[in-house]
Amino acid sequence: MGYKIEKAVENAGNEIKTAKRIAVQLPDGMKAKSAEVAELIKKQNKDSEIIVLGGSNFGGCDIRDKEAVSVGADLLLHFGHADFGVQEKIKTVYAEIQSDLDIEKIVTKAAKEIKEKKIGLVTTIQHINSLEKAKEILQKNGKEVFTAKPKGKAAKEGQLLGCDWSAGGVLKGEVDCYLYVGTGNFHPISLAVDTGKKVYVADPEFQQVRELTEFKKKLFAQRAAKIDKAKSAKKFGILLTTKPGQMRLKLAEKLKQEIESAGKEAEIIEFDNINPQILPNFKLDAYVNTACPRIPLDDVEAFDKPILSPPELEIVLGKRKWEEYKLDHF
Amino acid sequence: MGYKIEKAVENAGNEIKTAKRIAVQLPDGMKAKSAEVAELIKKQNKDSEIIVLGGSNFGGCDIRDKEAVSVGADLLLHFGHADFGVQEKIKTVYAEIQSDLDIEKIVTKAAKEIKEKKIGLVTTIQHINSLEKAKEILQKNGKEVFTAKPKGKAAKEGQLLGCDWSAGGVLKGEVDCYLYVGTGNFHPISLAVDTGKKVYVADPEFQQVRELTEFKKKLFAQRAAKIDKAKSAKKFGILLTTKPGQMRLKLAEKLKQEIESAGKEAEIIEFDNINPQILPNFKLDAYVNTACPRIPLDDVEAFDKPILSPPELEIVLGKRKWEEYKLDHF
């Protein structure tokens, strides 16, 4: 998959022209393009000094503003995500990256395969500029198409985040199903869990149309197993992150009290990234995550101990029924 | 290997008694003891709130002061290392951790095996309280023993750091060989490389006396191979860290100029920890490290691209001869 990098740098142009030292934050999939990005920046400001920030960049929540300040930058150029509403410690430009994959063929295929009439249309920031085109294709094929502005952290009409699916969720009463244009299952699965409706994926990378009912069943089976395992846990770690857009300290403190009230032990542990390499150093039985809501769902088998979401902890502590399962979000 | 945790917490007592929220930083080997540490702190200040910092803690250079500030702490309790001279952003107490391993048996064995008479004695902070005892054992066995105050970042008489072996180095003219009391080879190998003298290790964990000549030969062969591989590199990444005690931004900028003057490409990349998982995202041919000087030496085979020290880069660029090989240090 490629990205329209040149356009993204051009869009950030004015701020680039006056900066002296620019800290550049790239998602992992774009890190290989770091030299190309530097060259494009130099085209606009040949005197600028560029320092690439090598750490993670998982979203508009994962802002490396402190690192940019530490290396003496006067501008942080964050690639790949829209503004998430973080109060940055340094002037920050969000250079959104559009995918260069054409969605026409796969959305046409989806339009023919989907039986439902009223479709809620959603995507991620990488394909947001293709949303109008997708809508037209669906309408030409006799569908009624609905899109909405998000109510949470997402910025644009029809945009999903891993922690904010409201651009789809608010359409629950109006639509028969959802169509997600994009790669992966984890952004749209939230809609399947939250609304109970069918969710179709038109994946322009793998040129595949799929529906998420089976994926949701597997996910639920996995979550039920983790919750069951955590019921016998005595020592809990409550995972907290200091990422600017993800820190939920009050929630962490509340969870600690709830766990201790239930006669179990709890400690709050701060992380930048929560990774399978470092967690085993702690000899705890289970974890509750207050950082990115996707952590308990992504790469779940890489962690040997259960990592629960806050609502899943309520199930473990007997405060919530499995039938009332809900997803964690910001 | 165990540690005298209770004593370390007691030594930090007065600051603990008045703190409201304490951020606790533990080396990986001690993270399993986080609940025990919290309990010991609570004994001295039952109203204190404790947040464990889960990130790395590789030395007194690796201070998580920014993270402690972020979680609202008013005290950072750093376990495992002596003060390295970092200007912390928060009140910080260094709770040094003494090993509970007895060194008597293994130093007695070393005294009998070492043929040389004049011995430079060195160790790490974990065994610093055993230094006097080691000296007595060696003297009883007819040795002349020398110790020295470090000239660099290390704090105590006879103390080695991975980036400061001056407590041994300054004795070069007076001693026949060195004895290092402690585990691992990487702290004392610096003395073997820098002085050319024999270095013995009295390892109280494995109850083994060993000499480092063969280890040094292997290390040099490995470094020669990495340097050779880097000679054909066109694109260099210059690794910079924002760890408070390790950031060498000016050196990174200087190296960038030198590489570019030699007609090659260079970019500066900032990291917290430099790890084998994230580096392959960058499509560069070789790296030069300005963070912890041990990075090019430790876990070297886990990285698929060569990571050079600044003096090794000079060899690659033809500015230094292999015969003038020297180690990087702070």
XYZ file of C-alpha atoms in Angstrom, chain A residues 21 26 28-35 42 49-56 64 66-67 70-72 235 240-242 247 249 253 256 265 267-272 277-278 281-284, chain B residues 21 26 28-35 38 42 49-56 64 66-67 70-72 235 240 242 247 249 253 256 265 267-272 277-278 281-284:
92
model
C 14.155 22.438 13.455
C 5.921 8.767 11.042
C 5.716 2.441 11.337
C 4.498 1.724 7.806
C 5.964 5.041 6.631
C 9.281 4.960 8.499
C 10.953 3.471 5.439
C 10.055 6.726 3.642
C 11.851 8.935 6.164
C 14.535 10.044 3.686
C 13.890 20.430 2.317
C 17.039 20.783 10.278
C 15.125 17.541 10.490
C 15.083 15.007 13.283
C 13.020 11.887 12.818
C 11.230 10.643 15.930
C 11.690 6.886 15.885
C 9.127 5.886 18.523
C 5.602 4.631 17.993
C 5.619 12.752 20.609
C 7.766 15.910 24.734
C 10.364 14.203 22.545
C 13.685 17.493 24.057
C 15.483 17.501 20.696
C 15.092 21.269 20.431
C -2.963 -9.575 41.847
C -1.688 3.451 32.577
C 0.018 5.299 29.755
C 1.575 8.759 29.719
C -3.746 8.983 29.834
C -5.249 8.516 35.555
C -7.298 5.173 40.462
C -7.591 0.292 41.863
C -4.467 -6.627 45.190
C -1.058 -1.681 41.505
C -0.980 1.043 38.892
C 1.838 0.642 36.359
C 2.775 3.392 33.923
C 3.934 2.573 30.397
C 4.640 4.331 27.132
C 8.327 -8.145 26.106
C 8.255 -6.082 29.293
C 8.828 -8.966 34.285
C 5.911 -8.197 36.594
C 4.651 -11.234 38.453
C 0.955 -10.349 38.381
C 2.462 10.406 45.338
C 12.616 -0.517 39.156
C 13.661 -5.212 35.019
C 15.142 -7.786 37.389
C 13.295 -6.141 40.291
C 9.927 -5.495 38.635
C 8.611 -8.788 40.023
C 9.156 -7.262 43.490
C 6.952 -4.229 42.793
C 4.260 -5.271 45.314
C 5.028 -0.829 47.589
C 3.538 1.994 52.830
C -0.012 6.754 46.668
C 2.320 4.640 44.580
C 2.559 4.422 40.818
C 5.064 1.997 39.342
C 6.856 3.214 36.218
C 6.921 0.217 33.895
C 9.470 1.448 31.360
C 13.148 0.630 31.165
C 11.896 8.498 34.148
C 9.134 13.197 32.755
C 6.894 10.183 33.278
C 3.099 13.199 33.988
C 1.470 10.892 36.535
C 1.362 13.687 39.106
C 22.430 5.556 4.079
C 19.825 9.739 19.348
C 15.998 11.623 24.722
C 21.236 12.591 25.017
C 22.507 15.981 20.322
C 24.760 16.715 14.491
C 25.648 13.843 10.388
C 23.345 10.112 3.353
C 19.480 11.198 9.135
C 19.156 11.673 12.872
C 16.546 9.407 14.477
C 15.363 9.902 18.036
C 14.479 6.931 20.241
C 13.706 6.174 23.839
C 11.826 -4.619 16.758
C 11.456 -1.032 15.562
C 11.036 -0.243 9.820
C 13.716 2.155 8.601
C 15.301 1.131 5.337
C 18.822 2.271 6.125
